[in-house]
Coordinates of N, CA and C and ligand atoms in Angstrom, one line a residue:
X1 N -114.0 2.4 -20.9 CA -115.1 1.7 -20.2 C -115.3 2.3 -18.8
X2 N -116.3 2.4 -18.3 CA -116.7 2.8 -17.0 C -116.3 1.7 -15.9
X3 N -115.7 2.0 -14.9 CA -115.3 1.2 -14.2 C -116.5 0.4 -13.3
X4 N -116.0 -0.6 -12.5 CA -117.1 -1.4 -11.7 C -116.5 -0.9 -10.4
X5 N -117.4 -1.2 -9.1 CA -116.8 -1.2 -7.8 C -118.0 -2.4 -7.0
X6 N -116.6 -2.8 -6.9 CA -117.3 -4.5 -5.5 C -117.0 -4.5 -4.3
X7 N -117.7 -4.0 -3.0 CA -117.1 -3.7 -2.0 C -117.2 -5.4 -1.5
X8 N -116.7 -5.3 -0.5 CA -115.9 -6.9 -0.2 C -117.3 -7.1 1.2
X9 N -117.8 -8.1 1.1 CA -118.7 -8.2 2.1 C -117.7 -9.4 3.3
X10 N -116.5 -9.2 3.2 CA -115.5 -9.5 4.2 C -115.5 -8.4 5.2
X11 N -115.5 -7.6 5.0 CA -115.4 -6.2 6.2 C -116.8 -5.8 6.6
X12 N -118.3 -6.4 6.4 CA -119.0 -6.2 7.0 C -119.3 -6.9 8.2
X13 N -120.2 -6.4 8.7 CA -120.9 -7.2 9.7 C -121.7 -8.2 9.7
X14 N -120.9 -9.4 10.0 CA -121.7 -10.8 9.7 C -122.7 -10.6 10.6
X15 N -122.8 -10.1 12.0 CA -124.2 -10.1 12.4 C -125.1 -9.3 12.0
X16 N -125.1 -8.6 11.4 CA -126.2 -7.9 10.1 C -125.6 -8.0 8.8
X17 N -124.9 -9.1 8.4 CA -124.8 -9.1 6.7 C -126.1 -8.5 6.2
X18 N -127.7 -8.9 6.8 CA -128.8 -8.4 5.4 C -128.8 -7.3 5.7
X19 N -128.3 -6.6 6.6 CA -128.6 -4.8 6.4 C -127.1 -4.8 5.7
X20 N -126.0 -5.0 5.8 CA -125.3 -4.6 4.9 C -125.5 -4.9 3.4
X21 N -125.8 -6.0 3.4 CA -126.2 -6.7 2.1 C -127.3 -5.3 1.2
X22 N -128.2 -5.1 2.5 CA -128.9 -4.1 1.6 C -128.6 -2.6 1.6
X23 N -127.7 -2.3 2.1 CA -127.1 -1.4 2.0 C -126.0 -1.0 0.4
X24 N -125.4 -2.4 0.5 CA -125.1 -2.3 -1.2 C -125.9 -2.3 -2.2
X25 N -127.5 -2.6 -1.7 CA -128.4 -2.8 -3.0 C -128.6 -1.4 -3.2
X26 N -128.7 -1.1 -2.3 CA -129.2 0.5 -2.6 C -127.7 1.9 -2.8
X27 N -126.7 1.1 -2.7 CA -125.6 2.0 -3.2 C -125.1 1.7 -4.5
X28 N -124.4 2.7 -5.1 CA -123.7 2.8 -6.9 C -123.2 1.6 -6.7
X29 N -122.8 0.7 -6.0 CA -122.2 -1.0 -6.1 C -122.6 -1.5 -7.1
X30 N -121.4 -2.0 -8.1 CA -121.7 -2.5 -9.4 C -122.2 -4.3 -8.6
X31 N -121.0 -4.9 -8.1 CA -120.9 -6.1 -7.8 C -121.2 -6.6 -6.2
X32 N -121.2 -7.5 -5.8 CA -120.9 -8.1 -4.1 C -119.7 -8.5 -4.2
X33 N -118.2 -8.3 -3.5 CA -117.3 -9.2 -3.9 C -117.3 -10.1 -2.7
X34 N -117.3 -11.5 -3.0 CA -117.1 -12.6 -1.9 C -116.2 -13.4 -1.6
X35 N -115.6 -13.5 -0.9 CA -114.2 -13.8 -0.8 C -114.4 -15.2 0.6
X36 N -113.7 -16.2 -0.4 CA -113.7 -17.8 0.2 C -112.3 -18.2 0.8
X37 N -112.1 -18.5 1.9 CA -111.2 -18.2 2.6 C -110.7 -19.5 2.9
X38 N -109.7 -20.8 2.7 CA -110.0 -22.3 3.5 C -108.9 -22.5 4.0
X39 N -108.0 -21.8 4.9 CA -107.3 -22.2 6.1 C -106.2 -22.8 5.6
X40 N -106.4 -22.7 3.9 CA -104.7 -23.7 3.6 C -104.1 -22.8 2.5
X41 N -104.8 -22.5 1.7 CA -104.1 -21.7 0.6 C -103.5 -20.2 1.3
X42 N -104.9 -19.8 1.9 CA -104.5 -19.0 3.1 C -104.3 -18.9 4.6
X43 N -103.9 -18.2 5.7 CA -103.7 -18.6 6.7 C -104.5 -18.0 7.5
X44 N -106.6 -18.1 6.3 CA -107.0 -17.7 7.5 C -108.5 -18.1 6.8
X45 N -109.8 -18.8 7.8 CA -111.0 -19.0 6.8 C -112.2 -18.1 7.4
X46 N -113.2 -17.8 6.0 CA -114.0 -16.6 6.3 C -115.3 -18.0 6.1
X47 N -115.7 -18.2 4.9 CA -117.3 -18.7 4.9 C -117.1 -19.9 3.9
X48 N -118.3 -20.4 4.0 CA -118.5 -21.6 2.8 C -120.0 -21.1 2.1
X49 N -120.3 -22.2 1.3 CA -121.5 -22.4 0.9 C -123.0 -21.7 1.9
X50 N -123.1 -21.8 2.6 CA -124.2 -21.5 3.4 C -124.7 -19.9 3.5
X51 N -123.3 -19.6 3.8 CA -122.9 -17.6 4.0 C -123.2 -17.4 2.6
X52 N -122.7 -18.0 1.6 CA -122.5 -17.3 0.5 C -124.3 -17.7 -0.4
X53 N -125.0 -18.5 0.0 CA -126.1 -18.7 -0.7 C -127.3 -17.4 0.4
X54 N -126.9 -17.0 1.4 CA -127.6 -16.5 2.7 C -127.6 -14.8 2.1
X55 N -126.2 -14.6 1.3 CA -125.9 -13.3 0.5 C -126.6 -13.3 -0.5
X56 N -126.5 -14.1 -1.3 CA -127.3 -14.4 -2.8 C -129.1 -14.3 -2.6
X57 N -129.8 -14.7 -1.4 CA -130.9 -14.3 -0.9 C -131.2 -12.8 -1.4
X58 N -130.4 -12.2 -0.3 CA -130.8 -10.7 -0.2 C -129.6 -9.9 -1.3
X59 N -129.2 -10.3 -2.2 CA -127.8 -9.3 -2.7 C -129.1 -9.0 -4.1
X60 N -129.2 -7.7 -4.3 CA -129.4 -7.8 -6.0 C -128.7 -7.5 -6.9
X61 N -127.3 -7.3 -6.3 CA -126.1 -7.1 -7.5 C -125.2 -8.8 -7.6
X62 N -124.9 -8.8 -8.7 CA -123.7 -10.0 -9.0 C -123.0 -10.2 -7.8
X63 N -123.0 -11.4 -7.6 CA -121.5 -12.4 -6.6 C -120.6 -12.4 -7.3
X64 N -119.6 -11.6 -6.6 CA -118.5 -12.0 -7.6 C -117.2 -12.5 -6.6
X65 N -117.2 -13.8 -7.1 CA -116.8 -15.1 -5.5 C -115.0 -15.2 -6.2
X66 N -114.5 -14.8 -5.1 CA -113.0 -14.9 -4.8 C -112.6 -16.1 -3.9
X67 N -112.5 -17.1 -4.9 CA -111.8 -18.5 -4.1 C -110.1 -18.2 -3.7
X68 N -109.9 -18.3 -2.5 CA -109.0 -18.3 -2.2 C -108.7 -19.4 -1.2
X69 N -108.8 -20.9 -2.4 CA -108.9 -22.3 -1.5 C -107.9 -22.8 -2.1
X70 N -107.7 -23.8 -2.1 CA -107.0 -25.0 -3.0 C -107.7 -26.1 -3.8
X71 N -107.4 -26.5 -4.8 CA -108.0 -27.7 -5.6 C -110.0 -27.2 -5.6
X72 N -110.0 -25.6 -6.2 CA -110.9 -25.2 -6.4 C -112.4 -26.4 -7.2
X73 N -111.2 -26.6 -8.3 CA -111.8 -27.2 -9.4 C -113.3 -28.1 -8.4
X74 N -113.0 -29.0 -7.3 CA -114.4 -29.9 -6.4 C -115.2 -29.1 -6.2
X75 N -115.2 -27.5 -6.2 CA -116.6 -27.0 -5.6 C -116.9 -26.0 -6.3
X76 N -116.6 -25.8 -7.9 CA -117.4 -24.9 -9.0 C -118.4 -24.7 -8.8
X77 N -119.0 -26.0 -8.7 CA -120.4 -26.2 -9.3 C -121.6 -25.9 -7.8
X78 N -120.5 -26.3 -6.6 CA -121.4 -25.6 -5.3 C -121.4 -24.3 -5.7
X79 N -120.6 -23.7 -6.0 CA -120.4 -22.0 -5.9 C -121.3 -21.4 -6.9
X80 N -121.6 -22.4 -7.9 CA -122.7 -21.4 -9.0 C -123.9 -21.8 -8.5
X81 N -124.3 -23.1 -7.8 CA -125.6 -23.1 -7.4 C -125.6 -22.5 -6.0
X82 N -124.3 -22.0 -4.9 CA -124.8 -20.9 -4.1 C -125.5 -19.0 -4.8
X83 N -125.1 -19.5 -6.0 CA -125.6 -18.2 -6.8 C -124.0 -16.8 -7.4
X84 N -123.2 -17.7 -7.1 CA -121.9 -16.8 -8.0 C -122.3 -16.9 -9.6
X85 N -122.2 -15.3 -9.8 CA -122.2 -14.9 -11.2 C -121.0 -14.4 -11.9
X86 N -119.6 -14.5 -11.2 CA -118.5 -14.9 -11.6 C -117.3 -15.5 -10.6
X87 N -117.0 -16.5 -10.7 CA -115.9 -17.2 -9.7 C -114.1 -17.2 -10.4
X88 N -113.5 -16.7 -9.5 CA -112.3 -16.2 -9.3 C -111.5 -17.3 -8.9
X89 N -110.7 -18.1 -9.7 CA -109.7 -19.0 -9.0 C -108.0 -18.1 -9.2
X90 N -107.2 -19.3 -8.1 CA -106.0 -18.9 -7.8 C -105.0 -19.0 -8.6
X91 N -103.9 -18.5 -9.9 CA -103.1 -18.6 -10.8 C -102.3 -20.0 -10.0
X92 N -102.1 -19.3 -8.6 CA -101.0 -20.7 -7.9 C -101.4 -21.8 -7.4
X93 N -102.9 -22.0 -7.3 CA -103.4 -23.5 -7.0 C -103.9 -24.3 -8.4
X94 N -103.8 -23.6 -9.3 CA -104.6 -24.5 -10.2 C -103.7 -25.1 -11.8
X95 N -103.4 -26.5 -11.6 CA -102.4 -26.8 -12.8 C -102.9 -27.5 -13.8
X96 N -104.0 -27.1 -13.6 CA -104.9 -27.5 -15.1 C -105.7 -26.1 -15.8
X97 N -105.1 -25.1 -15.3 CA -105.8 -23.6 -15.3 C -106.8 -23.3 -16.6
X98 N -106.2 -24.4 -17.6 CA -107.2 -24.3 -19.0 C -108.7 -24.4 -18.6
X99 N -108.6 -26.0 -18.3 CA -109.3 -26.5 -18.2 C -110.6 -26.2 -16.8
X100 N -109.7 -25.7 -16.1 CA -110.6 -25.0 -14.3 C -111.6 -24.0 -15.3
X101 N -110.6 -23.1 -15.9 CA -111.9 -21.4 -16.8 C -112.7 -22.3 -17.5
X102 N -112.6 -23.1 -18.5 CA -113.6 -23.8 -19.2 C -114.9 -24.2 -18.4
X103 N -114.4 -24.9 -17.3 CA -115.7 -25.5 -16.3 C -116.1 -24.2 -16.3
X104 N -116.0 -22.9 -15.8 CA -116.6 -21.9 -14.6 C -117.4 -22.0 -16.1
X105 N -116.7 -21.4 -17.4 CA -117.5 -20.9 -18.2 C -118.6 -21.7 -18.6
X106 N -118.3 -22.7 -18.5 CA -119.5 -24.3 -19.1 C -120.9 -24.0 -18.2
X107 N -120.3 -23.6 -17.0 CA -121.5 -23.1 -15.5 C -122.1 -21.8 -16.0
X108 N -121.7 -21.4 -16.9 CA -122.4 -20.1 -17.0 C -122.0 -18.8 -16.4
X109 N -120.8 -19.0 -15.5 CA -120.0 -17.5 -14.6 C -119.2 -17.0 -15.5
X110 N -119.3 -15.7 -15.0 CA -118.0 -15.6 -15.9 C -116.8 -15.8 -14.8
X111 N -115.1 -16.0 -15.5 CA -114.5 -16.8 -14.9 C -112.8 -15.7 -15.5
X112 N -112.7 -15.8 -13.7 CA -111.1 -15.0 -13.3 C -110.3 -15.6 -12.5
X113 N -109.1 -15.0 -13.1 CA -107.9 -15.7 -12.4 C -107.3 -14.8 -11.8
X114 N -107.0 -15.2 -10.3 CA -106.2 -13.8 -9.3 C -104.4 -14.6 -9.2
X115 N -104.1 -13.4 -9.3 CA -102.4 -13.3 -8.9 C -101.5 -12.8 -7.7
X116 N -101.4 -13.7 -6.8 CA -100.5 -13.3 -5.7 C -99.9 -12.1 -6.1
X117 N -99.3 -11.6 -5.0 CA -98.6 -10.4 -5.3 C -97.4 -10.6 -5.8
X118 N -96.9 -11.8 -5.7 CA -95.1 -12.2 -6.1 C -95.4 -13.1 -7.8
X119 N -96.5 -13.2 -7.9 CA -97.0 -13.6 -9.1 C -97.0 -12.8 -10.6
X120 N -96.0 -13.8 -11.5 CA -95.8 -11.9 -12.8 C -96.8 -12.6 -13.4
X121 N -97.0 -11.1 -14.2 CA -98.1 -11.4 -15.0 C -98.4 -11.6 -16.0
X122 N -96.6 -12.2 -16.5 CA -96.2 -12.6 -17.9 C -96.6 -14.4 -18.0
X123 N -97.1 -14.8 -16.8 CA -97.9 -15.9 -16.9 C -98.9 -16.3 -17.6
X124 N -99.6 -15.5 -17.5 CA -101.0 -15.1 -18.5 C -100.7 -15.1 -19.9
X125 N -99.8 -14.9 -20.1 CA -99.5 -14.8 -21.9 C -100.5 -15.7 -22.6
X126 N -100.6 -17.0 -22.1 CA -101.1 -18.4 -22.7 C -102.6 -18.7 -22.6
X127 N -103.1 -17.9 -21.7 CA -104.2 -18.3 -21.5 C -105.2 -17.1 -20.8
X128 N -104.7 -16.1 -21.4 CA -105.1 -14.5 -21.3 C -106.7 -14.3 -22.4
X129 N -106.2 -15.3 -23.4 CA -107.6 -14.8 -24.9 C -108.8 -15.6 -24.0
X130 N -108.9 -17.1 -23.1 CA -110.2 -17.4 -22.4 C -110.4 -16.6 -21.1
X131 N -109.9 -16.0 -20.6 CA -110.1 -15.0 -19.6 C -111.0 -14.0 -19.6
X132 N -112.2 -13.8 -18.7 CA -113.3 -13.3 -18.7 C -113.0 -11.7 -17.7
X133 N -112.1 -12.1 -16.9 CA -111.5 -11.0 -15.7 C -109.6 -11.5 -15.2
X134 N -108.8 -10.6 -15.0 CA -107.6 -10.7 -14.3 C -108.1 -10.6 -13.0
X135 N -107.5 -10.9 -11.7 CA -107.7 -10.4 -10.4 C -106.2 -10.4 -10.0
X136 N -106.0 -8.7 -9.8 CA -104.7 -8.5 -9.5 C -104.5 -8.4 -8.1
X137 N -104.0 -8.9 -6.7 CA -103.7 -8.9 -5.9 C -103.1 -7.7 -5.6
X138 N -103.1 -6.6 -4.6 CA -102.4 -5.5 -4.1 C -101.8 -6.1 -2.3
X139 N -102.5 -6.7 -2.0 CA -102.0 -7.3 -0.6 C -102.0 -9.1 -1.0
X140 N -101.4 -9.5 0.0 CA -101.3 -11.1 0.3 C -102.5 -11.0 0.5
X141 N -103.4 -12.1 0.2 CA -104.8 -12.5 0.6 C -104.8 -13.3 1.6
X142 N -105.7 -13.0 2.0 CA -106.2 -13.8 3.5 C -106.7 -12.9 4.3
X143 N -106.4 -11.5 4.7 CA -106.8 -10.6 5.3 C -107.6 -9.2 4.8
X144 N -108.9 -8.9 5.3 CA -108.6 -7.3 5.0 C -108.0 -6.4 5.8
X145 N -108.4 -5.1 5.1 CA -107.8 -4.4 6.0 C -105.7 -3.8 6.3
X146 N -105.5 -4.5 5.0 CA -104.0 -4.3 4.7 C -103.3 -3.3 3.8
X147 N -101.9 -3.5 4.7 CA -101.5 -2.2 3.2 C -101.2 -2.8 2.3
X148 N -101.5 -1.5 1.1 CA -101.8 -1.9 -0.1 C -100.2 -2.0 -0.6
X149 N -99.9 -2.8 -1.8 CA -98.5 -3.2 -2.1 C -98.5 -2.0 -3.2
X150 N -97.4 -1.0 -3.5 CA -97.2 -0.1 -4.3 C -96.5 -0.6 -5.7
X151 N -96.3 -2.0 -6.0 CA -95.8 -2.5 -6.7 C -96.8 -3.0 -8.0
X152 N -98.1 -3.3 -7.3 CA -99.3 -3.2 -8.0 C -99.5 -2.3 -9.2
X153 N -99.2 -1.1 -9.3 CA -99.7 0.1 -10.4 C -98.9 -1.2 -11.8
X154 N -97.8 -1.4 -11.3 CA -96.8 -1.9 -12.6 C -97.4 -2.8 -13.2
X155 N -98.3 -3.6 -12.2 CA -98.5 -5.0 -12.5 C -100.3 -5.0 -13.1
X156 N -100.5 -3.6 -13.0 CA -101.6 -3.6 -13.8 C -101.7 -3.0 -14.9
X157 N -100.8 -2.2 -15.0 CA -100.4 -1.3 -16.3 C -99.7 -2.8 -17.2
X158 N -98.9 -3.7 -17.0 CA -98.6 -4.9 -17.7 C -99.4 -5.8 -18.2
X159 N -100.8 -6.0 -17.2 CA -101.6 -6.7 -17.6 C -102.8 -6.4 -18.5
X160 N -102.9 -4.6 -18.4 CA -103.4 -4.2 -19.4 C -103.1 -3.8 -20.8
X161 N -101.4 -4.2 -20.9 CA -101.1 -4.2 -22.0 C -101.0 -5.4 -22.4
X162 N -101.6 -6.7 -22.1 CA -101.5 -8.1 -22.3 C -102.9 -8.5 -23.1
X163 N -103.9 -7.5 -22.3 CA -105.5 -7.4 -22.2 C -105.4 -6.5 -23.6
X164 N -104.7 -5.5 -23.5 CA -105.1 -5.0 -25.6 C -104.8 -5.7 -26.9
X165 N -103.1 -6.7 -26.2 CA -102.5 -7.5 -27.3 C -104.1 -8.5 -27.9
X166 N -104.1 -9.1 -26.7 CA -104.6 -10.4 -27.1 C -106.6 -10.6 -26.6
X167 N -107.0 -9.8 -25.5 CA -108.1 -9.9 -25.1 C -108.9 -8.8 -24.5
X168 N -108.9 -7.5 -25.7 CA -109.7 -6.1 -24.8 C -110.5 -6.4 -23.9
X169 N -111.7 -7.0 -24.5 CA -112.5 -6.6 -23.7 C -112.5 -7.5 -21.8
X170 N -111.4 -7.8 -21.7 CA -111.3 -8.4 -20.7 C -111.3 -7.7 -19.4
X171 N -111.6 -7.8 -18.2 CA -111.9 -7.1 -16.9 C -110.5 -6.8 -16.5
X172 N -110.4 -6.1 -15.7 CA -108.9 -6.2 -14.7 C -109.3 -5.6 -13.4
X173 N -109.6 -6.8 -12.5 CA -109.9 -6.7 -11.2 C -108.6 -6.2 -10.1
X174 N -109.0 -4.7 -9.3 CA -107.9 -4.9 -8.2 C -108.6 -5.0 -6.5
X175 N -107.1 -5.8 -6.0 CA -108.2 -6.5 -4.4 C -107.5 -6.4 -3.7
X176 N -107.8 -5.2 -2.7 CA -106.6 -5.4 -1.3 C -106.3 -3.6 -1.2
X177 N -106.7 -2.9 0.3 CA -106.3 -1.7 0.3 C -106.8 -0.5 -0.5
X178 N -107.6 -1.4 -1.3 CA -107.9 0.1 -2.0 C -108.8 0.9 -1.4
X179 N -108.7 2.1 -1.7 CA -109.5 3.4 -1.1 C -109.6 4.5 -1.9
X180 N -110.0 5.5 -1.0 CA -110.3 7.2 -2.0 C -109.1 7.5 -2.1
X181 N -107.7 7.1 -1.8 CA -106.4 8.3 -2.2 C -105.9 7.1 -3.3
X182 N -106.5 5.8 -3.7 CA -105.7 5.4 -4.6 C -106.6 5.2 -5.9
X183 N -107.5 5.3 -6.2 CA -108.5 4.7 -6.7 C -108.2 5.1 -8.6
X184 N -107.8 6.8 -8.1 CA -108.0 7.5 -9.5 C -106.7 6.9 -10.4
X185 N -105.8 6.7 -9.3 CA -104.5 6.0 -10.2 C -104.9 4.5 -10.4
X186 N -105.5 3.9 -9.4 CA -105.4 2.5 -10.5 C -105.7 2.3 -11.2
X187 N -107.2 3.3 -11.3 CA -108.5 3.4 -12.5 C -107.5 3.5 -13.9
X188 N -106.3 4.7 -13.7 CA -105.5 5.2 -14.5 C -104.5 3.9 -14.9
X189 N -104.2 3.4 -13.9 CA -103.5 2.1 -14.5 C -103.8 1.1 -15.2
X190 N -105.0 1.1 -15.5 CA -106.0 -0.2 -15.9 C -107.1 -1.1 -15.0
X191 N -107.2 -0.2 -13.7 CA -108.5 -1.5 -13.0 C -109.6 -1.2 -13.9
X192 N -110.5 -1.8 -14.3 CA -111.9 -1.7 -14.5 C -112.5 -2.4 -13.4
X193 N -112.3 -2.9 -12.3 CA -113.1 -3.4 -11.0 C -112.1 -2.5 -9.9
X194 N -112.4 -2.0 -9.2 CA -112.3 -2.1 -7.8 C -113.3 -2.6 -6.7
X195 N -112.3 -3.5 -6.1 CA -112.6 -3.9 -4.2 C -112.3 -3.6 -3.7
X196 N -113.2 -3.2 -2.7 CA -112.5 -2.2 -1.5 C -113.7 -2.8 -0.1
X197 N -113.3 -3.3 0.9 CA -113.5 -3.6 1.8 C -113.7 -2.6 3.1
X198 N -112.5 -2.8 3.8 CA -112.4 -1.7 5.0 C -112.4 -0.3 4.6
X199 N -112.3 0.2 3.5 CA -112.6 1.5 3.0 C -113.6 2.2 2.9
X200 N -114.9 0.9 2.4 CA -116.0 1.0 2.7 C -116.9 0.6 4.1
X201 N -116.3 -0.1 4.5 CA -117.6 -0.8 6.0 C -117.0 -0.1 7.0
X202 N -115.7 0.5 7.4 CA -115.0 1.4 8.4 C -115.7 2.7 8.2
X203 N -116.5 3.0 6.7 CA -116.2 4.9 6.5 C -117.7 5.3 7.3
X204 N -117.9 6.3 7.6 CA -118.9 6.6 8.4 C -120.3 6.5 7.3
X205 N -119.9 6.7 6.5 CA -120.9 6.2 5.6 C -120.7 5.4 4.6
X206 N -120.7 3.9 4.3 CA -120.4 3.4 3.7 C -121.1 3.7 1.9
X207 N -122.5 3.7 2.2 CA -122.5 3.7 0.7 C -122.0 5.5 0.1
X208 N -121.6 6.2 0.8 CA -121.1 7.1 0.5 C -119.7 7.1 -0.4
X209 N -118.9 6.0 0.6 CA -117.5 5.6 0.1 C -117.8 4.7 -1.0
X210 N -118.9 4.0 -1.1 CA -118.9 3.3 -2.3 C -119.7 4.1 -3.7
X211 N -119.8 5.4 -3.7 CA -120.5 6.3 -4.3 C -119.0 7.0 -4.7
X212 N -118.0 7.4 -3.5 CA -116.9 8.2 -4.0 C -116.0 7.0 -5.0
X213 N -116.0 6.0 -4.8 CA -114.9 5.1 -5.6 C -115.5 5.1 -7.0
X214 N -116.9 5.3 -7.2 CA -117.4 4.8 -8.1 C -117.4 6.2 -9.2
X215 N -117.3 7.6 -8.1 CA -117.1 8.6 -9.3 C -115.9 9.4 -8.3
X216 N -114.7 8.9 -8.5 CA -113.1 9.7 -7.6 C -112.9 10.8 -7.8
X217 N -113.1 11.8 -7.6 CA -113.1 13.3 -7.8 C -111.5 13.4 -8.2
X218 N -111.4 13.9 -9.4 CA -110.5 14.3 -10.1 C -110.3 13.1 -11.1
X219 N -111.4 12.7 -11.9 CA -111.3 11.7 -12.1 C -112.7 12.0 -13.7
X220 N -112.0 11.9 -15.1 CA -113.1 12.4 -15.4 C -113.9 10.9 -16.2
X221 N -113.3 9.5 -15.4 CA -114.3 8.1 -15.5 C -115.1 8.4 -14.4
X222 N -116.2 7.8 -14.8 CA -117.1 7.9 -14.1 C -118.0 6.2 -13.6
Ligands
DX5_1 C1 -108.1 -10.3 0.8 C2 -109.4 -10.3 0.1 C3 -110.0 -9.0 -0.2 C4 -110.3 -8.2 1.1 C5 -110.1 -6.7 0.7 O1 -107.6 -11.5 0.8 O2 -109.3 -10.9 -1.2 O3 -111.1 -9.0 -1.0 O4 -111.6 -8.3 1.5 O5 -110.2 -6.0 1.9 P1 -109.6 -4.5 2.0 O6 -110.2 -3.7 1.0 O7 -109.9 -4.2 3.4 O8 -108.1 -4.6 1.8
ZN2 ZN1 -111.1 -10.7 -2.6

C-alpha cells in the first residue's frame, strides 16, 4: 500500500494557520494531523474545539485528531462535530479502550490508538482486530520538534507483524521527528502514515518536504 503523510499543523504558524492550512491543500498531503494537547496527560496544551473546527473550515484533506488528553471518552463527540475524520486516543488514558474505539466508530471516524514510547505493543494483542489505525509514538508527546527515539523501527516492525496476524488492513501511524533521513526506513518498517511537523513548516519549502516524504528517493513506494 502506498503510504499517507500528515504534516502536523502543530509546527505551523497559528498566526496564518489559513495560509498554512492552504498550503497543505495544495501539497501531496494525504491528511491534516491535529494534535490536542490538555496540560495533564501531557506537560504541555496546544488547542481545543475552536482551532480545530477554524482548520476544518479551510483544510480539504482529512483531520486526523491526536488526543493527547485524559478521559478522552467526554469529548468524542465535540471532536467529530469540530470535523475529525479520524480521532486518535491514548493506550494509557483509556481503561475501557473497547468500548472508547466503538464510540469513535459509532461517530463515524475512523478510530486509533497511540502508544507512548515505553508502551509495548504486545498490548494490542486483544483489541488489535477493532483497530482502524496504530499510532506509534517516536518521541514523548507533548512537544514538537524532538529527537526521534531509535527504538521505534522495533516497535513498528512488531506491530506490523500483529497487523498481518490478526488485522491487515490496518494503518500504522508514526509521530514524532520524522524527516527526509528517516522516512524510507520506517516506510520499510511498516509506517503506512507519516507525521512530520518541524520537518515540514522549518524546511524552506514546506510543501516541497511534504512532496519529498510522500515520494523518499531511494524509495521505490511511492
Ligand atoms: C507530539 C505530537 C506530534 C508533533 C510532531 O506530541 O504528537 O504530532 O506535532 O512534531 P515533529 O514532527 O516536529 O516531531
Ligand atoms: Zn501527533
Amino acid at each position: 500500500m502506498n503510504h499517507l503523510v500528515a504534516p502536523s499543523i502543530l509546527a505551523a504558524d497559528f498566526a496564518n494557520l489559513q495560509r498554512d492550512i492552504e498550503m497543505i491543500n495544495q501539497s501531496s498531503a494525504d491528511w491534516v494531523h491535529v494534535d490536542v494537547m490538555d496540560g495533564v496527560f501531557v506537560p504541555n496544551i496546544s488547542f481545543g474545539f475552536p482551532v480545530v473546527k477554524a482548520v476544518k473550515k479551510y483544510a480539504q484533506k482529512p483531520l486526523d485528531v491526536h488526543l493527547m488528553i485524559v478521559e478522552p471518552d467526554h469529548y468524542l463527540e465535540n471532536f467529530k462535530d469540530a470535523g475529525a475524520a479520524g480521532i486518535t486516543v491514548h493506550y494509557e488514558v483509556c481503561p475501557n479502550l473497547h468500548r472508547t474505539i466503538q464510540h469513535i466508530k459509532e461517530l463515524g471516524c475512523r478510530a486509533g490508538v497511540a502508544l507512548n514510547p515505553h508502551t509495548p505493543v504486545a498490548l494490542l494483542e486483544d483489541i488489535i482486530i477493532d483497530l482502524d489505525m496504530v499510532l506509534i509514538m517516536s518521541v514523548n508527546p507533548g512537544f514538537g520538534g524532538q529527537k526521534f527515539i531509535g527504538n521505534t523501527y522495533k516497535k513498528l516492525k512488531d506491530v506490523k507483524a500483529l497487523s498481518r496476524r490478526y488485522n491487515p488492513e490496518m494503518l500504522i501511524e508514526v509521530d514524532g521527528g520524522v524527516d527526509e533521513h528517516n522516512a524510507v526506513k520506517l516506510i520499510d518498517a511498516g509506517a503506512s502514515v507519516l507525521v512530520a511537523g518541524n520537518s515540514v513548516f522549518s524546511a524552506p519549502d514546506p510543501s516541497a518536504a511534504i512532496a519529498y516524504l510522500k515520494h523518499p528517493s531511494g524509495s521505490s513506494r511511492s
